[in-house]
Amino acid sequence: MSNSYRVLVINPLLYTTRIAVFENEQNLYEEELPLSLHDVNLDIYEQVHIRRDAIFQAFREIGLNISSVDAVCGRGGLLQPISGGTYVVTEKMIEDLFQSINGKHVSNLGAILANEIATNLNIDAYIVDPVVVDEMTTIAKRTGIPTIQRKSIFHALNQKSVAREIAELSNSNYDEMNLIIAHMGGGVTIGAHANGIVVDVNNGFDGEGPFSLERAGSIPNNELINLSYQHHDQNMLKEMIIHQGGIYAYLGTNKARDVKDLVEANDNKAILVIETLAYQVAKEIGKMAVVLEGNVDKIVLTGDLAEIHYLNQKIMNRVSWIADVHEYPGENVMLALSRGALRVLEGTEIPKEYEKEIKDDGEWQKNMIWSY
Amino acid sequence: MKMSAKSLIKDAVHVENLPYGALIINTDGIVKEANEKATSLWKQPLINQPWNDLIEEDSISKVLQQRKVLHRIEKITKNKKKLFTTYSPLLDEQKRTIGVLLLCENFENYVGNLTAHADLFSMEEIFTVLANHVDFAASFQLIEQLQPIHNTNWTQLIHSFEIEDRKKIEAKVKHVQSITFQDRRVVSESIRIGQWEQEIKISSTPAFIRGRLIGCLMMMQNLSEIKKEAQKLEQAKRLIRNLEKTFTFEDFIGQSFEIKMAKEHGKLYAKTNAPLFIEGETGTGKRMLAHIIHFASNRSKHPFRHIRNDGQNVKKLEELLFGNQQQKGIIETVKNGTLFIEEITAIPINIQLQLVELFQNNKYNIRLIVSTSRKDIRQKLDSKFAEMFLRFPIHLPSLTKRREDLTLLVNHFITQNNLKYGMNIKTADENVFDYFYTYDWPKNVSELKYWMDIAFTHADSLTEVLTLDHFRSFIVNKQKDISIDDSLPLQSAMDLFEKKYILQMLEKCKYNKTQTAKSLGISVRNLYYKMDKYQINRESS
């Protein structure tokens, strides 16, 4: 008789806290707990007890037994770079998050809230595959300027979650396959997963690879330097390439839904932009195929933009010679987090310890401006 | 010049394609000129007719007096047709009034033109669009119009009723409206209609524009539907609490004095940290009460663990509680929370002593609740243990001591099982209640719950009332108890018969003790003595 485990998942967002209770793979209950107009303006670290109490209140309201939860799992925040996997929340992790050691973002509250609730219940709190996961090889990080290294910032949670799903579909294991996962959404990241390690991936946040719904992606160096002479304000320039570039700059919207509607309505401009995106994504996939030395088992297209079938088709036309391409549109953060905790509860994965996994190569940079 | 001005105007009236009816009326109020359009509006010759006769109300004298342009809506006397009319006084060079130039147009055309060329919409159009976007049934009555404007929700709601009921509702609507127009305030009234006595609420709000009451907005709600939805939600939540065991004091059904006392004790103790001792027969709700107290206390954010003694061996129980190399003991996992130990007499003495030591230091800050269904347990327990943990008892009465709660309990299980099994049972018939009333429920409420579940399996989706038939296996089982074939000692058999006979007689006399005693040929005092002996409830049914 297999055991049944309950996991409480916590995903803190800007104006609300999203929670879900999973019993094994089944989503028993999911709810959004919005912050009041007043509380939204507080510093995120001052919101902790408010969000925590809202979670207890939600359990009371619906009548779910909080005592029956076996583990609490939060979304990972901006920690020091670590390898992928499920991590048990520790003091050092909480400390680094409170100090915003790698930036300040609402997702920093994930581990903190999970810890608050888990401590009360004498159970463990976990995080899974935060955005700072760095498994890149040293050769991948080197650039043409000795003092500048590439950074690994990507959609680790969704990429690895989708990779595991495709591995299961292929009757294999994630750590026995070579996969290329292309996540296309607010940012676009394409990762080369070699036996469960993401050996190379483009920086989906501030300036590498294909453009996305609001990122500009890679810009030729010279033009970028010229642009920076026009805009003396560094912050404004970063804002341009991080939040006002890509599809937003061309079509005036950064919502995947709107783009999908435009494409379906045969809007010429939208079609051109999407075709360009397909071209860029396909090239990046090609790059990763070479990184994997041509041994690619599967390619997966995921993220909100993967809902646009035309985009997927155009990409597939260029890359299907490399390997079979699968579509997993959208992303399910809550399920991915619960699965990470479930693997630990079931004993199929051993949770990692943050302190032991911190990459101490001293090269990672702290220059991120996360403007939330 | 006077002549030419006049003749100019005269000619102007007859300009071809003038889209208005044009008339010239002299200072005596007689029509002197009229173009074709005007004639076709009235469908009669107009020359030399008094203007008064042609329209319902007279404004000519006003215009002649005030010598100002006047716009009015006139109604043609004969057919009440509405016209938008403009009166322009005609003045000579000496500024003396010589007549009135009148331009008129069919009112509907006028409005049509206006709305087509300006972005104006009629009140009806605007209201209809807005009203069809709201969730509720709405209707708008303009004060000067006959017909109200309904949105689709209103029309649908009205048509969902029988014709007779529709008339009642419409009468109520008119009534509420008239009060609103009269008193110029919000009015709200309910009416019960239909065979299900559904409660319909009709409310009306006066609408003012620039200080003028122009009409009222009516709203109609089926309160019974709303209440039903709210009820269903409550029931679903109750079912969740039942499945998750996150019970509240409300979920503990009972209005009898003893239960109320037990609940009050529970509420009091929930606020403290003292160890609790719940005693009562099997199936009286000891475990439920333990859950309730935990979730009502400030330990509700911490774990709740429940240990049941199945006669498992001592070593296993010890490991379970205090842990071993591989696993944490329950004591550790329930830190800061509540630990509930069922049937405390089954805990061996050495473990009792360990618990005493543990709680003396209170290293783990655990709140202990213990329970038992046995009587006189102090001898079976270690004295130190008893002293520490049996200080605060809560007593849960057996079902026979609170028969007045039977109806409530049966109804509760019916509601719950309806939700669980998707059925529509409304109640159980009198015979069932009578049987329940006289039965002695050795396993108390848990037995009642069990038999209610079985009864539902004997019913189907069309059943509305549970009868003794649905409980046939229950009754057969119980009747076995008093079959003559049982090998009972004579005295016990006679006691059993005496009890049954007395019960039957009590029923027959509707629990009138004097009557019963008389029929049995014994004294009332003797009857009371026997009732106590057989634990027959003294209160009348």
CSV table of C-alpha atoms in Angstrom, one decimal, chain A:
chain,number,residue,atom,x,y,z
A,1,MET,CA,0.0,0.0,0.0
A,2,SER,CA,1.6,3.2,-1.1
A,3,ASN,CA,1.7,6.1,1.3
A,4,SER,CA,-0.2,9.3,0.8
A,5,TYR,CA,1.6,12.6,1.5
A,6,ARG,CA,0.2,16.1,1.8
A,7,VAL,CA,2.3,19.0,0.7
A,8,LEU,CA,1.4,22.7,1.3
A,9,VAL,CA,2.8,24.8,-1.5
A,10,ILE,CA,3.4,28.6,-1.0
A,11,ASN,CA,4.1,30.9,-3.9
A,12,PRO,CA,4.3,34.6,-2.8
A,13,LEU,CA,3.4,37.1,-5.6
A,14,LEU,CA,3.5,40.8,-5.6
A,15,TYR,CA,-0.1,41.5,-4.5
A,16,THR,CA,-1.2,38.1,-3.3
A,17,THR,CA,0.0,34.8,-1.8
A,18,ARG,CA,-0.9,31.7,-3.8
A,19,ILE,CA,-1.2,28.5,-1.8
A,20,ALA,CA,-2.2,24.9,-2.7
A,21,VAL,CA,-2.5,21.7,-0.9
A,22,PHE,CA,-1.5,18.6,-2.8
A,23,GLU,CA,-2.2,15.0,-1.8
A,24,ASN,CA,0.5,13.2,-3.8
A,25,GLU,CA,-0.1,14.5,-7.3
A,26,GLN,CA,-3.7,15.6,-6.7
A,27,ASN,CA,-4.4,19.3,-6.2
A,28,LEU,CA,-6.9,19.2,-3.4
A,29,TYR,CA,-7.2,22.9,-2.9
A,30,GLU,CA,-5.8,26.1,-4.4
A,31,GLU,CA,-6.4,29.6,-3.3
A,32,GLU,CA,-5.2,33.2,-3.8
A,33,LEU,CA,-4.9,35.2,-0.7
A,34,PRO,CA,-4.7,38.9,-1.7
A,35,LEU,CA,-3.0,41.6,0.4
A,36,SER,CA,-5.0,44.6,1.5
A,37,LEU,CA,-4.4,47.9,-0.2
A,38,HIS,CA,-2.5,49.1,2.8
A,39,ASP,CA,-0.3,46.0,3.2
A,40,VAL,CA,0.7,45.9,-0.4
A,41,ASN,CA,2.8,49.0,0.2
A,42,LEU,CA,4.8,47.6,3.1
A,43,ASP,CA,8.3,46.3,2.6
A,44,ILE,CA,8.1,42.7,1.7
A,45,TYR,CA,9.8,41.5,4.8
A,46,GLU,CA,7.2,43.3,6.9
A,47,GLN,CA,4.5,41.4,5.1
A,48,VAL,CA,5.6,38.0,6.4
A,49,HIS,CA,3.4,37.7,9.5
A,50,ILE,CA,0.4,39.1,7.5
A,51,ARG,CA,0.8,36.5,4.7
A,52,ARG,CA,1.4,33.8,7.3
A,53,ASP,CA,-1.7,34.6,9.2
A,54,ALA,CA,-3.7,34.7,6.0
A,55,ILE,CA,-2.6,31.1,5.3
A,56,PHE,CA,-3.8,29.9,8.7
A,57,GLN,CA,-7.0,31.7,8.2
A,58,ALA,CA,-7.5,30.1,4.8
A,59,PHE,CA,-7.2,26.6,6.3
A,60,ARG,CA,-9.7,27.5,9.0
A,61,GLU,CA,-12.2,28.9,6.4
A,62,ILE,CA,-12.2,25.8,4.3
A,63,GLY,CA,-11.9,23.3,7.1
A,64,LEU,CA,-8.7,21.6,5.9
A,65,ASN,CA,-6.6,20.0,8.7
A,66,ILE,CA,-3.3,21.7,8.8
A,67,SER,CA,-2.0,19.0,11.1
A,68,SER,CA,-2.3,16.6,8.3
A,69,VAL,CA,0.4,18.4,6.2
A,70,ASP,CA,3.6,16.4,5.8
A,71,ALA,CA,5.8,19.0,4.3
A,72,VAL,CA,5.7,22.7,3.3
A,73,CYS,CA,7.3,23.8,0.1
A,74,GLY,CA,7.9,27.4,-1.0
A,75,ARG,CA,9.1,29.0,-4.2
A,76,GLY,CA,12.8,29.6,-4.1
A,77,GLY,CA,14.1,33.2,-3.8
A,78,LEU,CA,17.3,35.0,-4.8
A,79,LEU,CA,19.9,32.9,-3.0
A,80,GLN,CA,23.5,32.5,-3.8
A,81,PRO,CA,24.0,30.3,-6.9
A,82,ILE,CA,23.5,26.6,-6.1
A,83,SER,CA,22.9,23.5,-8.1
A,84,GLY,CA,19.3,22.3,-8.9
A,85,GLY,CA,17.2,20.1,-6.6
A,86,THR,CA,15.0,20.2,-3.5
A,87,TYR,CA,16.6,22.0,-0.6
A,88,VAL,CA,15.6,21.9,3.0
A,89,VAL,CA,15.2,25.4,4.4
A,90,THR,CA,17.9,26.2,6.9
A,91,GLU,CA,18.9,29.2,9.1
A,92,LYS,CA,21.6,30.2,6.6
A,93,MET,CA,19.0,30.3,3.8
A,94,ILE,CA,16.6,32.4,5.8
A,95,GLU,CA,19.5,34.8,6.7
A,96,ASP,CA,20.6,35.2,3.1
A,97,LEU,CA,17.0,35.9,2.1
A,98,PHE,CA,16.4,38.5,4.8
A,99,GLN,CA,19.6,40.2,3.8
A,100,SER,CA,18.7,40.2,0.2
A,101,ILE,CA,22.1,38.9,-0.5
A,102,ASN,CA,21.5,38.4,-4.2
A,103,GLY,CA,18.7,40.8,-4.7
A,104,LYS,CA,15.3,41.7,-3.2
A,105,HIS,CA,12.3,39.9,-4.8
A,106,VAL,CA,8.9,38.9,-3.5
A,107,SER,CA,9.9,35.2,-4.1
A,108,ASN,CA,12.4,35.6,-1.3
A,109,LEU,CA,9.4,35.2,1.0
A,110,GLY,CA,8.8,31.6,-0.2
A,111,ALA,CA,11.3,29.9,2.0
A,112,ILE,CA,10.6,32.3,4.9
A,113,LEU,CA,6.8,31.6,4.9
A,114,ALA,CA,7.3,27.9,4.4
A,115,ASN,CA,9.6,27.9,7.4
A,116,GLU,CA,7.2,29.7,9.6
A,117,ILE,CA,4.5,27.2,9.0
A,118,ALA,CA,6.6,24.1,9.0
A,119,THR,CA,8.2,25.0,12.3
A,120,ASN,CA,4.8,25.2,14.0
A,121,LEU,CA,4.0,21.8,12.7
A,122,ASN,CA,7.4,20.2,13.6
A,123,ILE,CA,7.9,19.2,9.9
A,124,ASP,CA,10.4,20.3,7.3
A,125,ALA,CA,10.2,23.2,4.8
A,126,TYR,CA,11.7,23.0,1.4
A,127,ILE,CA,12.3,25.0,-1.7
A,128,VAL,CA,12.8,23.6,-5.2
A,129,ASP,CA,15.0,24.7,-8.2
A,130,PRO,CA,15.1,28.5,-7.5
A,131,VAL,CA,15.9,30.9,-10.4
A,132,VAL,CA,19.5,31.2,-9.3
A,133,VAL,CA,20.3,27.5,-10.1
A,134,ASP,CA,23.8,27.4,-11.6
A,135,GLU,CA,25.1,24.2,-13.1
A,136,MET,CA,27.0,25.7,-16.0
A,137,THR,CA,30.4,24.4,-16.8
A,138,THR,CA,33.4,26.8,-16.4
A,139,ILE,CA,34.0,26.9,-20.2
A,140,ALA,CA,30.4,28.0,-20.8
A,141,LYS,CA,30.8,30.9,-18.4
A,142,ARG,CA,34.0,32.4,-19.9
A,143,THR,CA,33.6,35.3,-22.3
A,144,GLY,CA,35.9,37.3,-24.5
A,145,ILE,CA,36.6,39.7,-21.7
A,146,PRO,CA,38.6,38.0,-18.9
A,147,THR,CA,36.8,39.9,-16.1
A,148,ILE,CA,33.3,39.2,-17.3
A,149,GLN,CA,31.6,35.9,-16.7
A,150,ARG,CA,28.2,34.7,-18.0
A,151,LYS,CA,25.6,34.3,-15.3
A,152,SER,CA,23.1,31.4,-15.0
A,153,ILE,CA,19.6,32.9,-14.4
A,154,PHE,CA,16.8,30.8,-15.9
A,155,HIS,CA,13.4,29.2,-15.3
A,156,ALA,CA,15.0,26.3,-13.5
A,157,LEU,CA,11.8,25.2,-11.8
A,158,ASN,CA,9.7,24.9,-15.0
A,159,GLN,CA,12.6,23.6,-17.1
A,160,LYS,CA,13.5,20.8,-14.8
A,161,SER,CA,9.8,20.0,-14.1
A,162,VAL,CA,9.0,19.7,-17.7
A,163,ALA,CA,12.2,17.7,-18.3
A,164,ARG,CA,11.2,15.2,-15.7
A,165,GLU,CA,7.8,14.8,-17.3
A,166,ILE,CA,9.3,14.1,-20.7
A,167,ALA,CA,11.7,11.7,-19.1
A,168,GLU,CA,8.9,9.8,-17.5
A,169,LEU,CA,7.0,9.8,-20.8
A,170,SER,CA,10.0,8.3,-22.4
A,171,ASN,CA,10.2,5.6,-19.8
A,172,SER,CA,13.6,6.9,-18.7
A,173,ASN,CA,15.1,9.1,-15.9
A,174,TYR,CA,15.9,12.8,-16.0
A,175,ASP,CA,19.5,12.1,-15.0
A,176,GLU,CA,19.9,9.6,-17.9
A,177,MET,CA,18.8,11.8,-20.8
A,178,ASN,CA,20.1,14.7,-22.8
A,179,LEU,CA,17.4,17.3,-23.3
A,180,ILE,CA,17.0,20.8,-24.7
A,181,ILE,CA,14.3,22.7,-22.9
A,182,ALA,CA,13.1,26.0,-24.4
A,183,HIS,CA,11.0,28.1,-22.0
A,184,MET,CA,9.3,31.0,-23.7
A,185,GLY,CA,7.5,33.6,-21.7
A,186,GLY,CA,8.2,36.9,-19.9
A,187,GLY,CA,11.8,35.8,-20.5
A,188,VAL,CA,13.1,33.2,-22.9
A,189,THR,CA,15.7,30.6,-21.6
A,190,ILE,CA,16.9,27.6,-23.5
A,191,GLY,CA,18.9,25.1,-21.5
A,192,ALA,CA,21.0,22.1,-22.4
A,193,HIS,CA,20.2,19.4,-19.8
A,194,ALA,CA,23.0,16.8,-19.8
A,195,ASN,CA,22.0,13.9,-17.5
A,196,GLY,CA,20.1,16.1,-15.2
A,197,ILE,CA,22.7,19.0,-15.2
A,198,VAL,CA,22.0,22.2,-17.0
A,199,VAL,CA,25.5,22.7,-18.4
A,200,ASP,CA,24.6,25.8,-20.5
A,201,VAL,CA,21.7,28.1,-20.7
A,202,ASN,CA,21.2,31.7,-21.8
A,203,ASN,CA,20.6,34.4,-19.2
A,204,GLY,CA,16.9,35.0,-19.5
A,205,PHE,CA,16.8,38.1,-17.4
A,206,ASP,CA,19.2,40.8,-18.4
A,207,GLY,CA,20.4,40.4,-21.8
A,208,GLU,CA,21.2,37.2,-23.6
A,209,GLY,CA,19.7,35.0,-26.2
A,210,PRO,CA,16.3,35.5,-28.0
A,211,PHE,CA,14.0,38.3,-27.2
A,212,SER,CA,10.8,37.6,-25.3
A,213,LEU,CA,7.5,39.2,-24.3
A,214,GLU,CA,9.4,42.1,-22.7
A,215,ARG,CA,13.2,41.4,-22.9
A,216,ALA,CA,15.3,42.6,-25.7
A,217,GLY,CA,17.7,39.6,-25.6
A,218,SER,CA,21.1,39.8,-27.2
A,219,ILE,CA,21.9,43.2,-28.8
A,220,PRO,CA,25.1,43.7,-30.9
A,221,ASN,CA,27.7,45.2,-28.5
A,222,ASN,CA,28.5,48.3,-30.6
A,223,GLU,CA,24.9,49.3,-31.0
A,224,LEU,CA,24.3,48.8,-27.3
A,225,ILE,CA,27.2,51.0,-26.4
A,226,ASN,CA,25.9,53.7,-28.7
A,227,LEU,CA,22.5,53.4,-27.1
A,228,SER,CA,24.1,53.9,-23.7
A,229,TYR,CA,25.5,57.2,-24.9
A,230,GLN,CA,22.0,58.4,-25.8
A,231,HIS,CA,20.6,57.3,-22.5
A,232,HIS,CA,22.8,58.5,-19.7
A,233,ASP,CA,20.6,57.0,-17.1
A,234,GLN,CA,21.8,53.5,-16.6
A,235,ASN,CA,18.6,52.4,-14.9
A,236,MET,CA,16.5,53.7,-17.7
A,237,LEU,CA,18.6,51.7,-20.2
A,238,LYS,CA,18.3,48.6,-18.2
A,239,GLU,CA,14.5,49.2,-18.0
A,240,MET,CA,14.4,49.4,-21.7
A,241,ILE,CA,16.2,46.1,-22.3
A,242,ILE,CA,14.5,44.2,-19.5
A,243,HIS,CA,10.9,45.4,-19.4
A,244,GLN,CA,10.3,47.3,-22.6
A,245,GLY,CA,12.1,45.3,-25.3
A,246,GLY,CA,11.1,42.4,-27.5
A,247,ILE,CA,7.4,41.8,-28.3
A,248,TYR,CA,6.4,44.8,-26.1
A,249,ALA,CA,8.5,47.1,-28.2
A,250,TYR,CA,7.1,45.8,-31.5
A,251,LEU,CA,3.5,45.2,-30.7
A,252,GLY,CA,2.8,47.3,-27.6
A,253,THR,CA,1.7,44.3,-25.4
A,254,ASN,CA,3.6,41.9,-23.1
A,255,LYS,CA,0.7,39.5,-22.6
A,256,ALA,CA,1.0,36.1,-24.3
A,257,ARG,CA,-2.8,36.1,-24.6
A,258,ASP,CA,-2.9,39.3,-26.7
A,259,VAL,CA,-0.1,38.0,-29.0
A,260,LYS,CA,-1.9,34.8,-29.5
A,261,ASP,CA,-5.1,36.7,-30.5
A,262,LEU,CA,-3.1,38.9,-32.9
A,263,VAL,CA,-1.5,35.9,-34.6
A,264,GLU,CA,-4.8,34.1,-34.9
A,265,ALA,CA,-6.3,37.3,-36.5
A,266,ASN,CA,-3.5,37.2,-39.0
A,267,ASP,CA,-2.1,40.5,-37.9
A,268,ASN,CA,0.9,41.0,-40.2
A,269,LYS,CA,3.2,42.7,-37.7
A,270,ALA,CA,2.5,40.1,-35.1
A,271,ILE,CA,3.3,37.3,-37.5
A,272,LEU,CA,6.6,38.9,-38.5
A,273,VAL,CA,7.6,39.3,-34.9
A,274,ILE,CA,6.7,35.7,-34.1
A,275,GLU,CA,8.6,34.4,-37.1
A,276,THR,CA,11.6,36.4,-35.9
A,277,LEU,CA,11.3,34.9,-32.4
A,278,ALA,CA,11.0,31.4,-33.9
A,279,TYR,CA,14.2,32.1,-35.8
A,280,GLN,CA,16.1,33.2,-32.7
A,281,VAL,CA,14.8,30.4,-30.5
A,282,ALA,CA,15.7,27.8,-33.2
A,283,LYS,CA,19.2,29.2,-33.4
A,284,GLU,CA,19.6,29.0,-29.7
A,285,ILE,CA,18.3,25.4,-29.7
A,286,GLY,CA,20.9,24.7,-32.4
A,287,LYS,CA,23.6,26.1,-30.1
A,288,MET,CA,22.6,23.8,-27.3
A,289,ALA,CA,22.5,20.8,-29.6
A,290,VAL,CA,26.2,21.5,-30.3
A,291,VAL,CA,26.8,21.8,-26.5
A,292,LEU,CA,25.4,18.4,-26.2
A,293,GLU,CA,27.6,17.2,-29.0
A,294,GLY,CA,24.6,16.2,-31.1
A,295,ASN,CA,23.4,13.7,-28.6
A,296,VAL,CA,19.9,15.1,-28.0
A,297,ASP,CA,17.1,12.8,-26.9
A,298,LYS,CA,14.3,15.3,-26.9
A,299,ILE,CA,13.5,19.0,-27.4
A,300,VAL,CA,10.7,20.6,-25.4
A,301,LEU,CA,8.9,23.9,-26.0
A,302,THR,CA,7.3,25.3,-22.9
A,303,GLY,CA,6.1,28.5,-21.2
A,304,ASP,CA,3.2,30.9,-22.0
A,305,LEU,CA,4.3,31.7,-25.5
A,306,ALA,CA,4.3,28.0,-26.4
A,307,GLU,CA,0.5,28.3,-26.4
A,308,ILE,CA,1.0,29.9,-29.9
A,309,HIS,CA,1.0,27.0,-32.2
A,310,TYR,CA,2.3,29.0,-35.1
A,311,LEU,CA,5.4,29.9,-33.1
A,312,ASN,CA,6.0,26.2,-32.2
A,313,GLN,CA,5.5,25.1,-35.8
A,314,LYS,CA,8.1,27.6,-37.1
A,315,ILE,CA,10.6,26.5,-34.5
A,316,MET,CA,9.9,22.8,-35.2
A,317,ASN,CA,10.5,23.4,-38.9
A,318,ARG,CA,14.1,24.4,-38.2
A,319,VAL,CA,15.0,22.0,-35.4
A,320,SER,CA,13.2,18.7,-35.9
A,321,TRP,CA,16.3,17.3,-37.5
A,322,ILE,CA,18.0,17.4,-34.2
A,323,ALA,CA,15.5,15.4,-32.1
A,324,ASP,CA,11.7,15.0,-31.6
A,325,VAL,CA,10.1,18.2,-30.4
A,326,HIS,CA,7.4,18.1,-27.8
A,327,GLU,CA,5.0,20.9,-26.7
A,328,TYR,CA,4.3,21.6,-23.0
A,329,PRO,CA,2.7,25.0,-23.2
A,330,GLY,CA,2.3,27.1,-20.1
A,331,GLU,CA,3.8,26.4,-16.7
A,332,ASN,CA,2.5,24.9,-13.5
A,333,VAL,CA,4.6,26.3,-10.6
A,334,MET,CA,2.5,24.9,-7.8
A,335,LEU,CA,2.6,21.3,-9.2
A,336,ALA,CA,6.4,21.5,-9.9
A,337,LEU,CA,7.0,22.7,-6.3
A,338,SER,CA,4.8,20.0,-4.8
A,339,ARG,CA,6.5,17.3,-6.8
A,340,GLY,CA,9.9,18.4,-5.6
A,341,ALA,CA,8.8,18.0,-2.0
A,342,LEU,CA,7.0,14.8,-2.8
A,343,ARG,CA,10.1,13.2,-4.2
A,344,VAL,CA,11.8,13.8,-0.9
A,345,LEU,CA,8.9,12.5,1.2
A,346,GLU,CA,8.8,9.4,-1.0
A,347,GLY,CA,12.5,8.8,-0.6
A,348,THR,CA,13.3,9.0,-4.3
A,349,GLU,CA,15.4,12.2,-3.8
A,350,ILE,CA,17.6,13.3,-1.0
A,351,PRO,CA,17.2,17.0,-0.1
A,352,LYS,CA,20.3,19.1,-0.5
A,353,GLU,CA,21.7,21.4,2.1
A,354,TYR,CA,22.2,25.0,1.1
A,355,GLU,CA,25.4,25.7,2.9
A,356,LYS,CA,27.1,22.7,1.2
A,357,GLU,CA,26.0,23.6,-2.3
A,358,ILE,CA,26.9,27.3,-2.4
A,359,LYS,CA,29.2,27.8,-5.4
A,360,ASP,CA,32.2,29.4,-3.9
A,361,ASP,CA,34.1,30.3,-7.0
A,362,GLY,CA,34.0,33.9,-6.0
A,363,GLU,CA,33.2,34.9,-9.5
A,364,TRP,CA,29.4,35.3,-9.3
A,365,GLN,CA,28.4,38.9,-9.4
A,366,LYS,CA,25.9,40.7,-7.3
A,367,ASN,CA,25.0,43.4,-9.8
A,368,MET,CA,21.4,42.5,-10.2
A,369,ILE,CA,18.8,45.2,-9.9
A,370,TRP,CA,15.5,43.5,-9.2
A,371,SER,CA,13.2,46.5,-9.1
A,372,TYR,CA,10.3,45.1,-7.1
